[in-house]
Each structure stands twice: as structure tokens, then as C-alpha cells.
Short mmCIF file of C-alpha atoms in Angstrom, two decimals:
data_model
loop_
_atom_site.label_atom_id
_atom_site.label_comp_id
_atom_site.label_asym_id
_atom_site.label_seq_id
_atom_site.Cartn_x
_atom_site.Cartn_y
_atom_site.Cartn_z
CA UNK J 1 2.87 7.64 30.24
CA UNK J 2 6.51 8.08 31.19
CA UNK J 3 6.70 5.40 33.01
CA UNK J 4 6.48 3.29 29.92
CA UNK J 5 9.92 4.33 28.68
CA UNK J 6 12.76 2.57 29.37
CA UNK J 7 16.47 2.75 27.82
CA UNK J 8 16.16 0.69 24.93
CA UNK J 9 18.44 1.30 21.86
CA UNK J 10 17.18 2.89 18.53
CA UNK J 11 16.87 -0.33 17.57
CA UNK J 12 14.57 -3.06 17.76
CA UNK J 13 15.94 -6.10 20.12
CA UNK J 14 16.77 -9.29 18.10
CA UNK J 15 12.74 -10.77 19.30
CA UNK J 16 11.91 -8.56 17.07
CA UNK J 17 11.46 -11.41 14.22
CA UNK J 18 9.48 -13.63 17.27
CA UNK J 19 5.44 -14.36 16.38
CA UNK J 20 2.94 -13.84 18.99
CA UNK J 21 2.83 -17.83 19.87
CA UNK J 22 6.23 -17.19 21.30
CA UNK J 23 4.23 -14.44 23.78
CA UNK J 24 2.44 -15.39 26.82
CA UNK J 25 -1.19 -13.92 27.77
CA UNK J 26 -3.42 -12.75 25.58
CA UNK J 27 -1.65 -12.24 22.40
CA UNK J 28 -0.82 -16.11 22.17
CA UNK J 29 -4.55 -17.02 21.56
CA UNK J 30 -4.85 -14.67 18.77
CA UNK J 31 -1.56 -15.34 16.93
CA UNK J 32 -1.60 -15.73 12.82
CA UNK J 33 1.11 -16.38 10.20
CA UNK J 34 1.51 -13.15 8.21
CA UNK J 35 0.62 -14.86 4.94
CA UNK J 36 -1.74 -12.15 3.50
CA UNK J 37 -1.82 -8.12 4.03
CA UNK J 38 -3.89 -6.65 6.20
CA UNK J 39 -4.40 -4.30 3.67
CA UNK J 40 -6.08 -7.09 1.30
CA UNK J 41 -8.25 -8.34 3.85
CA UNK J 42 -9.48 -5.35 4.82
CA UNK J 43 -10.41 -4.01 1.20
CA UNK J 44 -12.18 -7.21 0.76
CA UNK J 45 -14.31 -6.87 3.75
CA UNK J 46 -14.82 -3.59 2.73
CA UNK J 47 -16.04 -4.63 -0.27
CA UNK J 48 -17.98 -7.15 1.14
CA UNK J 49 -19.80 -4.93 3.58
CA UNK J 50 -18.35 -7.69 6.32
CA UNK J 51 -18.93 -7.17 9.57
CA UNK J 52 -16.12 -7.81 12.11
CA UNK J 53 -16.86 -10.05 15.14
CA UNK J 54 -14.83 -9.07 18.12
CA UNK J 55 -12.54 -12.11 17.35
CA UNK J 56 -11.71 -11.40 13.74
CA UNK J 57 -11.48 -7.70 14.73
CA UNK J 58 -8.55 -8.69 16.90
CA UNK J 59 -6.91 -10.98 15.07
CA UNK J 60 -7.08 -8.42 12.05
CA UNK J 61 -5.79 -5.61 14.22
CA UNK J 62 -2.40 -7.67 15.15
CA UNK J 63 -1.75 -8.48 11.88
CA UNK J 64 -1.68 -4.98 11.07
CA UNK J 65 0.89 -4.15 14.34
CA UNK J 66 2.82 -6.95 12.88
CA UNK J 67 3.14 -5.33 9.68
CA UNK J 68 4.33 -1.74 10.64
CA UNK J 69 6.54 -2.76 12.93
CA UNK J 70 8.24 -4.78 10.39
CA UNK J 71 7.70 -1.87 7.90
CA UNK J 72 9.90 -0.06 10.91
CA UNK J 73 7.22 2.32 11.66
CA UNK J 74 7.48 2.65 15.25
CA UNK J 75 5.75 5.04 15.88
CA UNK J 76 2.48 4.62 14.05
CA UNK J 77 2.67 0.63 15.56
CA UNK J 78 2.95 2.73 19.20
CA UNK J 79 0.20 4.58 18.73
CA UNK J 80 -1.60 2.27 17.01
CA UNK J 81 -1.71 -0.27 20.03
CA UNK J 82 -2.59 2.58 22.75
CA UNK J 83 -5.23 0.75 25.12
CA UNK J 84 -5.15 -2.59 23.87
CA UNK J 85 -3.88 -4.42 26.33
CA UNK J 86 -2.73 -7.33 23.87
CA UNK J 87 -1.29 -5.21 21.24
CA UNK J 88 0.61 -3.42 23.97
CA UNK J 89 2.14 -6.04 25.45
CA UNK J 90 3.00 -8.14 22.08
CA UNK J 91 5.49 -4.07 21.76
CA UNK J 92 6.56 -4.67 24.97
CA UNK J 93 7.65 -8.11 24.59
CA UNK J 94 9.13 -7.17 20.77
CA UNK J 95 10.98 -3.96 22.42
CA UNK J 96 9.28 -1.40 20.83
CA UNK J 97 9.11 1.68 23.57
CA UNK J 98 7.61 4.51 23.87
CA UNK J 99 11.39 6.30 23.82
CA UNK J 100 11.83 5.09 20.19
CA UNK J 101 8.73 5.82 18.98
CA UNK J 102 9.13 9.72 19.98
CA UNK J 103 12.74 9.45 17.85
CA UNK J 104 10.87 7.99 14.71
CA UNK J 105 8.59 10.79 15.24
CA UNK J 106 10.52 13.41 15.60
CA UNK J 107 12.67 12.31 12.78
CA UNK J 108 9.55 12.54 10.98
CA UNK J 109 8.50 15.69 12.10
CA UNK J 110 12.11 17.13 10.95
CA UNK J 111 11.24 16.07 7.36
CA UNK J 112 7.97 17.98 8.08
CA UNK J 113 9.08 21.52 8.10
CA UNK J 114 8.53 22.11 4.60
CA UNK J 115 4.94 20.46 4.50
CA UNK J 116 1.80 22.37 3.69
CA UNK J 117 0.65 23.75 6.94
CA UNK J 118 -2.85 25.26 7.95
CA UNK J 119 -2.82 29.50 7.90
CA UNK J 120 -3.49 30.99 11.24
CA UNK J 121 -6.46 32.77 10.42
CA UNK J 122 -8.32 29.74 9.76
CA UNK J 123 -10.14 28.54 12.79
CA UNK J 124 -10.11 24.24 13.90
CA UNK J 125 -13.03 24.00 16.00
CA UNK J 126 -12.93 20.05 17.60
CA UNK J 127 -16.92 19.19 17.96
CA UNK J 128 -17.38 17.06 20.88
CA UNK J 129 -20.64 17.30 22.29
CA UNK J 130 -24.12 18.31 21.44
CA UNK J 131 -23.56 22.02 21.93
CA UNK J 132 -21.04 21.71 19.42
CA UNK J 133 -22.73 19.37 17.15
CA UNK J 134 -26.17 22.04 17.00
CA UNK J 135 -23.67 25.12 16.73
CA UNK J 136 -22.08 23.49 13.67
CA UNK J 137 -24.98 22.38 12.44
CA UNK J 138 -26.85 25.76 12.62
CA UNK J 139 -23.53 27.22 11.06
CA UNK J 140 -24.59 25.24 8.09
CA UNK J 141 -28.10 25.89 7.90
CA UNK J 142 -27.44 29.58 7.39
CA UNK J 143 -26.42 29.44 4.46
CA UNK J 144 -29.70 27.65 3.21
CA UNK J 145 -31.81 30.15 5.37
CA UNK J 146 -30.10 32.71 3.67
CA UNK J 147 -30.81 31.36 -0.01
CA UNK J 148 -32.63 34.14 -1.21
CA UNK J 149 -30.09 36.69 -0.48
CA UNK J 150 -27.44 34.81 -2.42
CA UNK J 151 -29.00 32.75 -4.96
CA UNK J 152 -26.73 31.54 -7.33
CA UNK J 153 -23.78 32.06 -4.76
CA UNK J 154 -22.48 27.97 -3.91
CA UNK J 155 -20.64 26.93 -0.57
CA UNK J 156 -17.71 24.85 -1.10
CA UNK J 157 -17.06 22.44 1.84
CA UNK J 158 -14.09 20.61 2.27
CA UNK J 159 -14.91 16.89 2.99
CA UNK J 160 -12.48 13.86 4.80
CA UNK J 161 -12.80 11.39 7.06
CA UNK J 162 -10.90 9.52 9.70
CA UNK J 163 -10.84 6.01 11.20
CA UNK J 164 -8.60 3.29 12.81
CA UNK J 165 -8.35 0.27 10.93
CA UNK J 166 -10.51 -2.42 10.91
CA UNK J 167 -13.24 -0.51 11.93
CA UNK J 168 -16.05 0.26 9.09
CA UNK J 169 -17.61 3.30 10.94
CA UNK J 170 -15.21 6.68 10.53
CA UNK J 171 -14.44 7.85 14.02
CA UNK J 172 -13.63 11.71 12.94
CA UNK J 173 -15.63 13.67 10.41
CA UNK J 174 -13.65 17.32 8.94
CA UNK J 175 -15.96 19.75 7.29
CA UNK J 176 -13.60 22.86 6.42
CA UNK J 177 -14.96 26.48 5.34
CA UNK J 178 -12.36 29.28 3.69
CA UNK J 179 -11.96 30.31 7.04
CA UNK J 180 -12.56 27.22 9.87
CA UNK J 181 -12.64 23.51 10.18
CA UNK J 182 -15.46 21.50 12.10
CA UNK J 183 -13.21 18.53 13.15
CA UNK J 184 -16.21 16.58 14.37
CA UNK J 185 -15.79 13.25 17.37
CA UNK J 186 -18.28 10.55 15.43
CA UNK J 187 -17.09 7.80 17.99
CA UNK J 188 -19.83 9.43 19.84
CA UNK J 189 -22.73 9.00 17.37
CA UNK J 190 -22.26 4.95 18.17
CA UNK J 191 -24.17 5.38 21.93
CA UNK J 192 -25.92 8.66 21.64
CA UNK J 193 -29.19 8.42 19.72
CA UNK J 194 -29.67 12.06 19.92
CA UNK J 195 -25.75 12.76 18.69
CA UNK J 196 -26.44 10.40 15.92
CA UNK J 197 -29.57 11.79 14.45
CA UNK J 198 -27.94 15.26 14.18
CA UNK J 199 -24.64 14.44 12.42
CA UNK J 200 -27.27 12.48 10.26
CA UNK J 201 -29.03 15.62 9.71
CA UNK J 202 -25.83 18.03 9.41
CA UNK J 203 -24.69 15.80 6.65
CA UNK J 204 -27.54 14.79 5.31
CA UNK J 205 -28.13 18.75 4.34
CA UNK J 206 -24.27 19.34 3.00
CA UNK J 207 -24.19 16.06 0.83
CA UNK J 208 -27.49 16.92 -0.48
CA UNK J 209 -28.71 20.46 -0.64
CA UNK J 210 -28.34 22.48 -4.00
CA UNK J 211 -26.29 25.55 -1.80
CA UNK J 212 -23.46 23.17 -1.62
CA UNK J 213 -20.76 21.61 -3.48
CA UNK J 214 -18.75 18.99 -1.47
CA UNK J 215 -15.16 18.74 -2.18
CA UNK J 216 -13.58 15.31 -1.53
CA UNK J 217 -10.79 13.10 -2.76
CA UNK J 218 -11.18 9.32 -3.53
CA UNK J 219 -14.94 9.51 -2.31
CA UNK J 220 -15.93 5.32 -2.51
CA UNK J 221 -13.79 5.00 -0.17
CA UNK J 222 -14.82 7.39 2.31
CA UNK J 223 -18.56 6.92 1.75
CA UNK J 224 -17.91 3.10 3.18
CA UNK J 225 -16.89 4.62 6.14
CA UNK J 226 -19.41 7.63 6.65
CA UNK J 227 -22.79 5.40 5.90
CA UNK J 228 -22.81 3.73 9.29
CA UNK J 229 -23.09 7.32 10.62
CA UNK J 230 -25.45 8.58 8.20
CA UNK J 231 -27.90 5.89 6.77
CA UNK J 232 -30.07 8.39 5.41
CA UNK J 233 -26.99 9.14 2.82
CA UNK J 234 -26.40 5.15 2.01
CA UNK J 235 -30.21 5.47 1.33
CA UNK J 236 -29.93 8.61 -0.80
CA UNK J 237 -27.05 6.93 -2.80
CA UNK J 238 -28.87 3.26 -3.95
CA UNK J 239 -31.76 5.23 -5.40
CA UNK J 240 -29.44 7.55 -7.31
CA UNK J 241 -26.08 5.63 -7.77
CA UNK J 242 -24.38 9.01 -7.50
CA UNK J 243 -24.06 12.56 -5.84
CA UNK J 244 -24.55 15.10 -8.09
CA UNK J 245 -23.10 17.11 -5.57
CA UNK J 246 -20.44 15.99 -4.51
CA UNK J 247 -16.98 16.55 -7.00
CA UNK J 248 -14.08 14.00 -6.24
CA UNK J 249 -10.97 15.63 -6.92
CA UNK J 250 -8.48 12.65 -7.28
CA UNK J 251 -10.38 11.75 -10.57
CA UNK J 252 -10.53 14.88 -11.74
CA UNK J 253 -6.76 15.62 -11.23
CA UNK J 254 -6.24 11.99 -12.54
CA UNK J 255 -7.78 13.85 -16.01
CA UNK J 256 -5.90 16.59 -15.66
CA UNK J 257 -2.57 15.55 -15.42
CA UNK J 258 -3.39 12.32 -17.98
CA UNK J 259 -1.98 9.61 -15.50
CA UNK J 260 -1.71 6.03 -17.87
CA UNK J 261 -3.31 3.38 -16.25
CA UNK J 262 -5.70 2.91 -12.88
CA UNK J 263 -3.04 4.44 -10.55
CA UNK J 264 -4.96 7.78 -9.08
CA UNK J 265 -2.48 11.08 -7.72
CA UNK J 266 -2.50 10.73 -4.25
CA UNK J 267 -3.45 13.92 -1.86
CA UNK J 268 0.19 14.46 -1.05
CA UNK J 269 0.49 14.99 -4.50
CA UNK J 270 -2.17 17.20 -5.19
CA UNK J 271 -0.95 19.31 -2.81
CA UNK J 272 2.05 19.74 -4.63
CA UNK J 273 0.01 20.43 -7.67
CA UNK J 274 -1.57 22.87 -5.85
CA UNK J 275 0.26 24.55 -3.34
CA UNK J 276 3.91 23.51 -4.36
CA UNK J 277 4.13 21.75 -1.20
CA UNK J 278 3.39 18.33 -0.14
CA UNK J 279 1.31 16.73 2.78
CA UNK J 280 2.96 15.89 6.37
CA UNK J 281 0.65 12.02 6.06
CA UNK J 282 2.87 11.24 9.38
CA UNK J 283 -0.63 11.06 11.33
CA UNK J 284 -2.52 9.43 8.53
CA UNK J 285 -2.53 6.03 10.30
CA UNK J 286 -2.21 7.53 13.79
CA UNK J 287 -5.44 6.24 16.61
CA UNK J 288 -8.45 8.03 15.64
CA UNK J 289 -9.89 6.56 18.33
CA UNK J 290 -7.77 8.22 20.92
CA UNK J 291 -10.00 10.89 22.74
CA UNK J 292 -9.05 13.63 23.78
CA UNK J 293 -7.28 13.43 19.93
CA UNK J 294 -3.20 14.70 20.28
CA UNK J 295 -2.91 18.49 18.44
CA UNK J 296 -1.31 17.03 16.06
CA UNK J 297 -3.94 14.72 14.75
CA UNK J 298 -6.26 18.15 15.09
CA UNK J 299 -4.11 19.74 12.94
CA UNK J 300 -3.59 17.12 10.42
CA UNK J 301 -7.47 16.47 10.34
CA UNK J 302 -7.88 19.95 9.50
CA UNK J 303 -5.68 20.09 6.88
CA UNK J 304 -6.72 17.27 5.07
CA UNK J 305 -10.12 18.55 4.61
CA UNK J 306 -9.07 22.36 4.49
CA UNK J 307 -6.44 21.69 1.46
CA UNK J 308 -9.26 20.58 -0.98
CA UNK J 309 -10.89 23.77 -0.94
CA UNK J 310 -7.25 25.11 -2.54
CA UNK J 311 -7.07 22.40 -4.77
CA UNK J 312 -10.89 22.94 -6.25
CA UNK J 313 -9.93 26.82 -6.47
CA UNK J 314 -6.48 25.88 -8.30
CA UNK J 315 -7.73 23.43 -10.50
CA UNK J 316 -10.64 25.64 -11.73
CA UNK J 317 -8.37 28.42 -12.68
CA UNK J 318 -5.84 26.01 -14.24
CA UNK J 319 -8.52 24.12 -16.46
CA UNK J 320 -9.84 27.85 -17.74
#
């Protein structure tokens, strides 16, 4: 809203270095010392299979804020706290605006122009509703029906997955074709049954079919996020311990370009490999859970998934 700008400098006002318990309202009785990352907390819980309580949740969540804004990322700590009331107002009382988020971000946007960016003649198609979900789903399904006209003949989909930190469950699912992108709302599998049960099904039958080869990059961690929306996968996984059918690309580059050490390429990087250009990640960290999502979190969701299918097809031809 407009109305939330005011004329604020481009930079932060001195209570900038002020804690929460300096606050009033709601933020002061869910203040913490910044002692540990939310990063590290959050992997561990991960790892853990913790479930938040609303509490924790919170308290996680302003650690976080606390953390980009003193990283200087305005605008991913503006977005970030959209429609919670106490992240808003600890911004508000800290001085960051709406007015210097949009200058962060369009600084970052400037740095953009060179960035991979998605062809016109592929198609983003955002999946909201049931409708959308069975049309997608039946957009699948033809290429199993039609199995006997193209044995041998294997769909590559483009896999990623979106979600705003600390919850578990992914709130956006991408599954990208040569030619379109189902950027798919999975917020709504949560209180629809009947929404639930078919994005079960829809990726039940791309994760596991033998037409399909799923394309994804640094897969553990996006498989903690996509189980809550598809137990039938979690269950799929414990009796098997693996996909067959799924190829992760970050380890597979990681072989490729013989990186010492644990550290795994990152996608940005990839993309480089790939396309000679890197990745605009200036949504990475955006609100997933915004609805209706901004374009530009559209278009960044699409790309993610939609640049692995060009990384597979590079990589094959460069390893041959």
C-alpha cells in the first residue's frame, strides 16, 4: 500500500541497532538475543522433522527479519514481514519503509539485466484451483496414456519448490515442460482434501512412473519440503531409500566440474555452466506465501524449474 511510504532516507535510522524489547506491542513478548542463525536452527529442525508450535514459529520468524535487515536486505526483510502484524511493526519502528525497499530492489533489478531470463514461447501457467490442478494433471497423464505410441521416448520434467521460512510444507510447486511451466499454489492443499489428494496423485505419477525422468537440484532438501504435500512419496521413499527416477543435478555437476571438498555448485552457477549466464536469486527468499504471488515471483518460479531442463540437455552433450 502507498500509504505505507513515507520520506525516510536510503538509510536505516540510528534504532536500527534497537532489539525488539525496546518495541512496544506484540513484538516485545517474542523478543530473542541473536545468538544463533536462523539458518542453524532451522536445518536442525529440519533435520529433526520438528514441528513448529505457533510460538516457536514466531519467535523463529523474527530472528530471521532481524538477520536480513542487518544483512541490509531491505527488501527481502519488507516482503518478508507482509501481513504479520508483529514483524511489520518491529520495520516500522526500525525505519525500514516500503520507499527503501523499492530502491534496494530496483538496484537489484539493474544488476539483473544480464540474468538468464525465461524465452517467450514458453508458456507459465499459475495453477490455482481445481480446474487447474485436473488440467495439469491430465496434461501429465498423456504422456503415460500415450506409452505405446512412444515407447522408449522419456519426458524430462523440470522439478523446484518454494516456501517461506520456517515453514516445513513448500507453498509453490514448478513442474516445467520444453515449452510451459505449471507454477502450482500448494498453500491450498493444507484445507482442501480434494486439492490435496490430486497434487498427491499428479506427483505421485511424475516422481514415480517409468515415462519420466525428474530433473532437480539439491533434491534432500526439497523432498523435506514436498512430503507434507505428498505422503504417498515420503512412503515410496522409506521402502526404497532412493528415486531411481529422479537425477539431482547439483551432484552430478559437483562430478563434473571436480569441486574439492563438500561445497556443491550452486544453481546460479550452473546456469552459468550452462547458459553462460547466471540466475536473478533476487526473489529466492521473497513471501511464497503471498497470494495472488507478484509477476516477478511467477517468473522467477518458472525459471528455476525451467533452467534444469537446459542444464540436463547441456550436461549430457558435454559428458559425451
Amino acid at each position: 500500500d502507498d500509504d505505507d511510504v513515507d520520506d525516510a532516507s536510503s538509510e536505516v535510522p540510528d534504532n536500527n541497532d534497537k532489539t525488539p524489547e525496546d518495541c512496544d506491542g506484540d513484538v516485545d513478548s517474542i523478543s530473542i538475543e541473536i545468538d544463533t542463525s536462523s539458518s542453524t536452527i532451522y536445518r536442525v529442525c529440519e533435520t529433526w522433522d520438528f514441528t513448529f508450535s505457533p510460538k516457536h514459529e514466531e519467535r523463529l520468524e523474527l530472528l530471521l527479519l532481524q538477520e536480513t535487515v542487518m544483512a541490509k536486505r531491505y527488501f527481502v526483510a519488507f516482503d518478508y514481514a507482509c501481513g504479520k502484524e508483529n514483524l511489520e511493526q518491529y520495520l516500522k519502528f526500525i525505519g525500514v519503509t516500503k520507499k527503501l525497499a523499492k530502491k534496494e530492489y530496483d538496484a537489484l533489478s539493474a544488476h539483473a539485466k544480464d540474468s538468464l531470463f525465461l524465452p517467450t514461447t514458453v508458456q507459465v501457467q499459475w495453477i490455482k484451483d481445481m480446474e487447474g490442478l485436473e488440467q495439469t494433471f491430465e496434461e501429465f497423464y498423456t504422456f503415460v496414456a500415450n506409452d505405446g505410441e512412444n515407447s522408449g521416448n522419456v519426458v524430462q520434467v523440470g522439478f523446484d519448490a518454494e516456501w517461506r521460512v520456517p515453514a516445513i510444507a513448500c507453498s509453490v510447486v514448478q513442474l516445467a515442460l520444453f515449452d510451459q511451466v505449471f507454477v502450482i499454489d500448494s498453500i491450498r492443499a493444507q484445507n482442501d482434501d480434494e486439492y490435496k489428494a490430486l497434487l498427491d496423485r499428479l506427483l505421485s505419477l511424475v516422481f514415480t512412473h517409468e515415462r519420466f525422468i525428474v530433473l532437480a537440484f539439491s533434491f534432500a532438501n526439497d523432498f523435506i519440503h514436498l512430503v507434507p504435500l505428498c505422503p504417498s512419496l515420503g512412503v515410496s521413499y522409506k521402502l526404497s531409500k532412493e528415486f531411481v527416477r529422479v537425477r539431482d543435478l547439483q551432484l552430478e555437476l559437483k562430478c563434473i566440474l571436480k569441486n574439492g571438498g563438500k561445497k556443491l555448485p550452486s544453481l546460479a552457477k550452473a546456469c552459468v555452466f550452462a547458459f553462460g549466464k547466471s540466475l536473478n536469486k533476487a526473489e529466492q527468499c521473497s513471501n511464497w506465501e503471498r497470494r495472488p504471488l507478484r509477476r516477478e515471483q511467477l517468473v522467477y518460479a518458472a525459471i528455476d524449474s525451467w533452467c534444469l531442463l537446459g542444464i540436463a540437455s547441456y550436461m549430457d552433450t558435454a559428458t559425451t
